[in-house]
């Protein structure tokens, strides 16, 4: 594709090329290819969508928003732009904008699972964020607790109910996952499943298999960080054709969240943060 683009710079082959580079994690090259393509084909909404998704992968949320708005200026009913802006505004807690864009995305792509999950999470988060704060709420509550509370619990739930660890280890992360298509596991140093489940659509539990494959990842990460003098590791991201996996250290093991590739990384990061809070409480690291 690179050779074909070099021969004909006006070719639309830059679109699959940019997608391939994005999938491989070559973000700088992907952005350069997409940006040059956008300069030549500024009338195409799908081109701006590619630029937006690459910008978001680079944590350039302002650039992603500009590109998606450029796409909507070309086609007001371009679903991917409404979807992207809906997820982005949700992450930034811009509730009204998120609701408007997700509503339009749902109309354009009815029944799409990740949109339905985002729609439900948005209304839970918006209701909880605007609810009165109970006077009895402890002043020393962890700073991450409000994030877990407003996404995973009804606004009327007592603060103690949100903080209480589940008795069933398999359901430890249910409050953070909700009805989404994501799954979560707590693994020990040997890759054994301590809590959570990783079930397929047919009910098969892949937790033990996933844990076995990922055993030792934490140790390898620590060795790599020591080698380069970068301090302690805080998050690992693995991307495959089928799923995105993200993990954080938990005592000697890891907390793991897996999601379909279409789920934005920001959503996966937020879910992992919530699951990490639940795991630490369950392990007795937090009150």
Tab-separated table of C-alpha atoms in Angstrom:
chain	number	residue	atom	x	y	z
A	1	UNK	CA	0.000	0.000	0.000
A	2	UNK	CA	2.889	2.352	0.758
A	3	UNK	CA	4.374	1.682	-2.685
A	4	UNK	CA	1.040	2.286	-4.381
A	5	UNK	CA	0.598	5.571	-2.486
A	6	UNK	CA	4.100	6.650	-3.448
A	7	UNK	CA	3.289	6.026	-7.112
A	8	UNK	CA	-0.097	7.782	-6.902
A	9	UNK	CA	-0.348	10.247	-3.961
A	10	UNK	CA	-4.021	10.892	-4.819
A	11	UNK	CA	-4.954	7.222	-4.332
A	12	UNK	CA	-7.476	6.328	-1.627
A	13	UNK	CA	-5.206	3.477	-0.557
A	14	UNK	CA	-4.075	5.804	2.227
A	15	UNK	CA	-7.278	4.903	4.114
A	16	UNK	CA	-6.541	1.182	4.628
A	17	UNK	CA	-2.866	2.045	5.056
A	18	UNK	CA	-3.621	4.461	7.902
A	19	UNK	CA	-5.971	1.873	9.460
A	20	UNK	CA	-3.263	-0.797	9.276
A	21	UNK	CA	-0.678	1.486	10.856
A	22	UNK	CA	-3.155	2.401	13.599
A	23	UNK	CA	-3.809	-1.290	14.299
A	24	UNK	CA	-0.067	-1.928	14.529
A	25	UNK	CA	0.354	0.965	16.954
A	26	UNK	CA	2.493	3.058	14.592
A	27	UNK	CA	0.568	6.176	15.535
A	28	UNK	CA	2.955	8.825	14.213
A	29	UNK	CA	3.115	7.184	10.784
A	30	UNK	CA	-0.631	6.548	10.798
A	31	UNK	CA	-1.362	10.192	11.584
A	32	UNK	CA	1.034	11.456	8.913
A	33	UNK	CA	-0.570	9.259	6.237
A	34	UNK	CA	-4.113	10.163	7.331
A	35	UNK	CA	-3.369	13.880	7.609
A	36	UNK	CA	-1.880	14.020	4.121
A	37	UNK	CA	-4.879	12.128	2.810
A	38	UNK	CA	-7.232	14.550	4.536
A	39	UNK	CA	-5.474	17.481	2.893
A	40	UNK	CA	-6.073	15.923	-0.541
A	41	UNK	CA	-9.559	14.542	0.148
A	42	UNK	CA	-11.033	17.068	2.550
A	43	UNK	CA	-14.531	16.458	1.134
A	44	UNK	CA	-14.721	12.883	2.502
A	45	UNK	CA	-16.184	12.385	5.988
A	46	UNK	CA	-14.567	8.955	6.409
A	47	UNK	CA	-11.136	10.517	5.990
A	48	UNK	CA	-11.724	12.879	8.911
A	49	UNK	CA	-12.995	9.937	10.970
A	50	UNK	CA	-9.678	8.133	10.508
A	51	UNK	CA	-7.798	11.286	11.530
A	52	UNK	CA	-10.018	11.594	14.605
A	53	UNK	CA	-9.493	8.003	15.742
A	54	UNK	CA	-5.734	8.242	15.331
A	55	UNK	CA	-5.722	11.556	17.216
A	56	UNK	CA	-7.681	9.946	20.038
A	57	UNK	CA	-5.202	7.063	20.171
A	58	UNK	CA	-2.497	9.710	20.622
A	59	UNK	CA	-4.511	11.247	23.510
A	60	UNK	CA	-5.132	14.362	21.411
A	61	UNK	CA	-8.809	14.763	22.328
A	62	UNK	CA	-8.997	18.298	20.935
A	63	UNK	CA	-7.683	17.112	17.569
A	64	UNK	CA	-10.102	14.183	17.560
A	65	UNK	CA	-13.059	16.475	18.262
A	66	UNK	CA	-12.037	18.874	15.483
A	67	UNK	CA	-11.740	16.040	12.974
A	68	UNK	CA	-15.126	14.542	13.874
A	69	UNK	CA	-16.760	17.968	13.640
A	70	UNK	CA	-15.152	18.384	10.223
A	71	UNK	CA	-16.776	15.084	9.245
A	72	UNK	CA	-20.197	16.276	10.435
A	73	UNK	CA	-19.771	19.514	8.506
A	74	UNK	CA	-19.547	17.347	5.387
A	75	UNK	CA	-22.325	14.929	6.367
A	76	UNK	CA	-24.568	15.759	9.323
A	77	UNK	CA	-25.695	12.111	9.516
A	78	UNK	CA	-22.252	10.539	9.499
A	79	UNK	CA	-22.708	7.931	12.219
A	80	UNK	CA	-19.062	7.271	13.184
A	81	UNK	CA	-18.565	10.965	13.998
A	82	UNK	CA	-21.649	11.084	16.230
A	83	UNK	CA	-20.463	7.879	17.885
A	84	UNK	CA	-16.947	9.213	18.441
A	85	UNK	CA	-18.119	12.575	19.775
A	86	UNK	CA	-20.647	10.822	22.009
A	87	UNK	CA	-17.953	8.676	23.626
A	88	UNK	CA	-15.566	11.637	23.853
A	89	UNK	CA	-18.109	13.956	25.489
A	90	UNK	CA	-19.062	11.157	27.896
A	91	UNK	CA	-15.436	10.842	29.007
A	92	UNK	CA	-15.296	14.610	29.530
A	93	UNK	CA	-18.615	14.576	31.445
A	94	UNK	CA	-20.248	16.877	28.898
A	95	UNK	CA	-23.555	15.146	29.429
A	96	UNK	CA	-25.833	17.142	27.122
A	97	UNK	CA	-23.422	16.894	24.165
A	98	UNK	CA	-22.824	13.202	24.838
A	99	UNK	CA	-26.554	12.512	24.934
A	100	UNK	CA	-27.218	14.389	21.672
A	101	UNK	CA	-24.467	12.593	19.752
A	102	UNK	CA	-25.159	9.128	21.172
A	103	UNK	CA	-28.888	9.548	20.495
A	104	UNK	CA	-28.179	10.303	16.844
A	105	UNK	CA	-25.640	7.470	16.596
A	106	UNK	CA	-28.243	5.039	17.985
A	107	UNK	CA	-30.786	6.221	15.426
A	108	UNK	CA	-28.302	5.668	12.616
A	109	UNK	CA	-27.101	2.283	13.937
A	110	UNK	CA	-29.971	0.788	15.983
A	111	UNK	CA	-29.219	-2.067	18.345
A	112	UNK	CA	-25.436	-1.719	18.220
A	113	UNK	CA	-24.258	-3.211	21.597
A	114	UNK	CA	-21.517	-0.734	22.514
A	115	UNK	CA	-23.823	2.213	21.771
A	116	UNK	CA	-26.586	0.730	23.912
A	117	UNK	CA	-24.130	0.129	26.774
A	118	UNK	CA	-22.806	3.680	26.469
A	119	UNK	CA	-26.360	5.080	26.428
A	120	UNK	CA	-27.241	3.273	29.663
A	121	UNK	CA	-23.975	4.252	31.354
A	122	UNK	CA	-24.427	7.883	30.296
A	123	UNK	CA	-27.814	8.213	31.972
A	124	UNK	CA	-26.592	6.502	35.138
A	125	UNK	CA	-23.549	8.765	35.280
A	126	UNK	CA	-25.515	11.928	34.534
A	127	UNK	CA	-28.159	11.174	37.169
A	128	UNK	CA	-25.597	10.331	39.832
A	129	UNK	CA	-23.377	13.331	39.020
A	130	UNK	CA	-26.270	15.770	39.470
A	131	UNK	CA	-27.693	14.099	42.612
A	132	UNK	CA	-27.241	15.798	46.019
A	133	UNK	CA	-24.210	14.586	47.984
A	134	UNK	CA	-25.174	12.944	51.277
A	135	UNK	CA	-24.137	14.970	54.303
A	136	UNK	CA	-22.764	11.855	55.982
A	137	UNK	CA	-20.268	11.130	53.209
A	138	UNK	CA	-16.788	10.758	54.757
A	139	UNK	CA	-14.426	13.604	53.991
A	140	UNK	CA	-11.580	11.110	53.616
A	141	UNK	CA	-13.223	9.038	50.873
A	142	UNK	CA	-10.753	7.962	48.165
A	143	UNK	CA	-10.670	10.335	45.202
A	144	UNK	CA	-11.554	7.470	42.861
A	145	UNK	CA	-14.714	6.568	44.769
A	146	UNK	CA	-16.985	9.182	43.111
A	147	UNK	CA	-16.069	7.777	39.692
A	148	UNK	CA	-17.143	4.304	40.742
A	149	UNK	CA	-20.222	5.630	42.521
A	150	UNK	CA	-21.689	7.771	39.782
A	151	UNK	CA	-21.166	5.151	37.051
A	152	UNK	CA	-22.060	1.956	38.846
A	153	UNK	CA	-24.645	2.741	41.530
A	154	UNK	CA	-28.031	4.492	41.677
A	155	UNK	CA	-27.828	8.015	43.054
A	156	UNK	CA	-30.013	7.016	46.002
A	157	UNK	CA	-27.725	4.192	47.136
A	158	UNK	CA	-25.998	4.779	50.500
A	159	UNK	CA	-22.285	5.492	50.276
A	160	UNK	CA	-21.503	2.392	52.341
A	161	UNK	CA	-23.317	0.199	49.802
A	162	UNK	CA	-20.975	1.313	47.026
A	163	UNK	CA	-17.873	0.726	49.104
A	164	UNK	CA	-18.817	-2.716	50.430
A	165	UNK	CA	-16.874	-5.535	48.723
A	166	UNK	CA	-18.952	-8.285	47.102
A	167	UNK	CA	-19.144	-11.605	48.934
A	168	UNK	CA	-19.002	-13.550	45.658
A	169	UNK	CA	-15.531	-13.284	44.150
A	170	UNK	CA	-16.871	-14.108	40.692
A	171	UNK	CA	-19.132	-11.050	40.839
A	172	UNK	CA	-16.494	-8.696	42.244
A	173	UNK	CA	-16.443	-6.450	39.166
A	174	UNK	CA	-20.118	-6.647	38.185
A	175	UNK	CA	-20.897	-3.131	39.464
A	176	UNK	CA	-18.123	-1.630	37.328
A	177	UNK	CA	-18.929	-3.669	34.217
A	178	UNK	CA	-22.708	-3.182	34.311
A	179	UNK	CA	-24.343	-4.341	31.078
A	180	UNK	CA	-21.296	-3.617	28.932
A	181	UNK	CA	-19.539	-6.195	26.772
A	182	UNK	CA	-16.366	-5.887	28.842
A	183	UNK	CA	-15.054	-8.537	31.257
A	184	UNK	CA	-12.634	-8.312	34.189
A	185	UNK	CA	-10.352	-10.623	36.177
A	186	UNK	CA	-8.130	-10.366	39.238
A	187	UNK	CA	-5.109	-12.655	38.762
A	188	UNK	CA	-2.433	-13.602	41.303
A	189	UNK	CA	1.311	-13.775	40.615
A	190	UNK	CA	0.970	-17.269	39.119
A	191	UNK	CA	-1.856	-16.287	36.769
A	192	UNK	CA	-4.539	-17.997	38.849
A	193	UNK	CA	-7.967	-16.347	38.868
A	194	UNK	CA	-8.656	-14.770	42.268
A	195	UNK	CA	-11.861	-12.948	41.322
A	196	UNK	CA	-14.011	-12.087	38.329
A	197	UNK	CA	-14.996	-14.170	35.318
A	198	UNK	CA	-14.121	-14.250	31.625
A	199	UNK	CA	-17.061	-15.994	29.965
A	200	UNK	CA	-17.677	-16.343	26.230
A	201	UNK	CA	-21.062	-15.947	24.560
A	202	UNK	CA	-21.705	-19.709	24.911
A	203	UNK	CA	-20.942	-19.620	28.642
A	204	UNK	CA	-17.413	-21.040	28.492
A	205	UNK	CA	-15.203	-19.617	31.255
A	206	UNK	CA	-11.822	-18.680	29.759
A	207	UNK	CA	-10.478	-17.164	32.986
A	208	UNK	CA	-8.008	-19.969	33.721
A	209	UNK	CA	-6.747	-20.012	30.128
A	210	UNK	CA	-6.278	-16.230	30.005
A	211	UNK	CA	-4.577	-16.281	33.403
A	212	UNK	CA	-2.180	-19.007	32.302
A	213	UNK	CA	-1.180	-17.079	29.184
A	214	UNK	CA	-0.616	-13.886	31.183
A	215	UNK	CA	1.240	-15.442	34.124
A	216	UNK	CA	4.556	-13.692	34.601
A	217	UNK	CA	3.547	-10.566	32.686
A	218	UNK	CA	3.807	-8.468	35.843
A	219	UNK	CA	7.342	-9.729	36.551
A	220	UNK	CA	8.414	-9.097	32.954
A	221	UNK	CA	7.018	-5.584	33.096
A	222	UNK	CA	8.856	-4.856	36.342
A	223	UNK	CA	12.139	-6.135	34.908
A	224	UNK	CA	11.721	-4.015	31.789
A	225	UNK	CA	10.956	-0.907	33.830
A	226	UNK	CA	13.990	-1.473	36.064
A	227	UNK	CA	16.187	-2.009	33.013
A	228	UNK	CA	15.200	1.336	31.540
A	229	UNK	CA	15.049	3.142	34.882
A	230	UNK	CA	11.418	4.177	34.372
A	231	UNK	CA	10.072	3.428	37.852
A	232	UNK	CA	7.015	1.266	38.534
A	233	UNK	CA	4.659	0.223	35.754
A	234	UNK	CA	1.030	1.292	36.059
A	235	UNK	CA	-0.754	-0.034	32.969
A	236	UNK	CA	-0.211	-2.434	30.067
A	237	UNK	CA	-2.273	-2.318	26.870
A	238	UNK	CA	-2.571	-5.334	24.543
A	239	UNK	CA	-4.459	-5.062	21.267
A	240	UNK	CA	-5.444	-7.960	19.012
A	241	UNK	CA	-7.770	-8.307	16.038
A	242	UNK	CA	-10.602	-9.433	18.305
A	243	UNK	CA	-10.147	-7.626	21.610
A	244	UNK	CA	-8.398	-4.990	23.668
A	245	UNK	CA	-6.862	-6.030	27.008
A	246	UNK	CA	-5.649	-3.573	29.620
A	247	UNK	CA	-4.139	-4.421	33.005
A	248	UNK	CA	-2.774	-2.757	36.135
A	249	UNK	CA	-0.758	-4.206	39.047
A	250	UNK	CA	-2.673	-5.537	42.063
A	251	UNK	CA	-0.408	-6.722	44.892
A	252	UNK	CA	1.712	-9.463	43.248
A	253	UNK	CA	-0.775	-10.010	40.423
A	254	UNK	CA	-2.828	-7.905	38.009
A	255	UNK	CA	-6.317	-6.544	37.443
A	256	UNK	CA	-7.344	-7.203	33.842
A	257	UNK	CA	-10.151	-5.767	31.692
A	258	UNK	CA	-10.927	-7.088	28.196
A	259	UNK	CA	-13.263	-5.480	25.656
A	260	UNK	CA	-14.187	-5.840	21.975
A	261	UNK	CA	-12.002	-3.755	19.675
A	262	UNK	CA	-14.863	-1.352	18.866
A	263	UNK	CA	-14.999	-0.153	22.496
A	264	UNK	CA	-12.947	3.100	22.739
A	265	UNK	CA	-9.759	2.917	24.800
A	266	UNK	CA	-11.046	5.670	27.085
A	267	UNK	CA	-13.942	3.444	28.116
A	268	UNK	CA	-11.600	0.519	28.764
A	269	UNK	CA	-9.290	2.731	30.859
A	270	UNK	CA	-12.183	4.043	32.923
A	271	UNK	CA	-13.492	0.526	33.543
A	272	UNK	CA	-10.031	-0.674	34.547
A	273	UNK	CA	-9.692	2.206	37.012
A	274	UNK	CA	-13.039	1.282	38.582
A	275	UNK	CA	-12.131	-2.416	38.729
A	276	UNK	CA	-8.783	-1.539	40.277
A	277	UNK	CA	-10.562	0.318	43.096
A	278	UNK	CA	-12.810	-2.705	43.708
A	279	UNK	CA	-9.835	-5.078	43.644
A	280	UNK	CA	-7.852	-3.005	46.141
A	281	UNK	CA	-10.785	-2.856	48.523
A	282	UNK	CA	-11.355	-6.591	48.183
A	283	UNK	CA	-7.667	-7.224	48.859
A	284	UNK	CA	-7.798	-4.944	51.897
A	285	UNK	CA	-5.515	-2.240	50.442
A	286	UNK	CA	-8.202	0.453	50.780
A	287	UNK	CA	-10.847	1.087	53.403
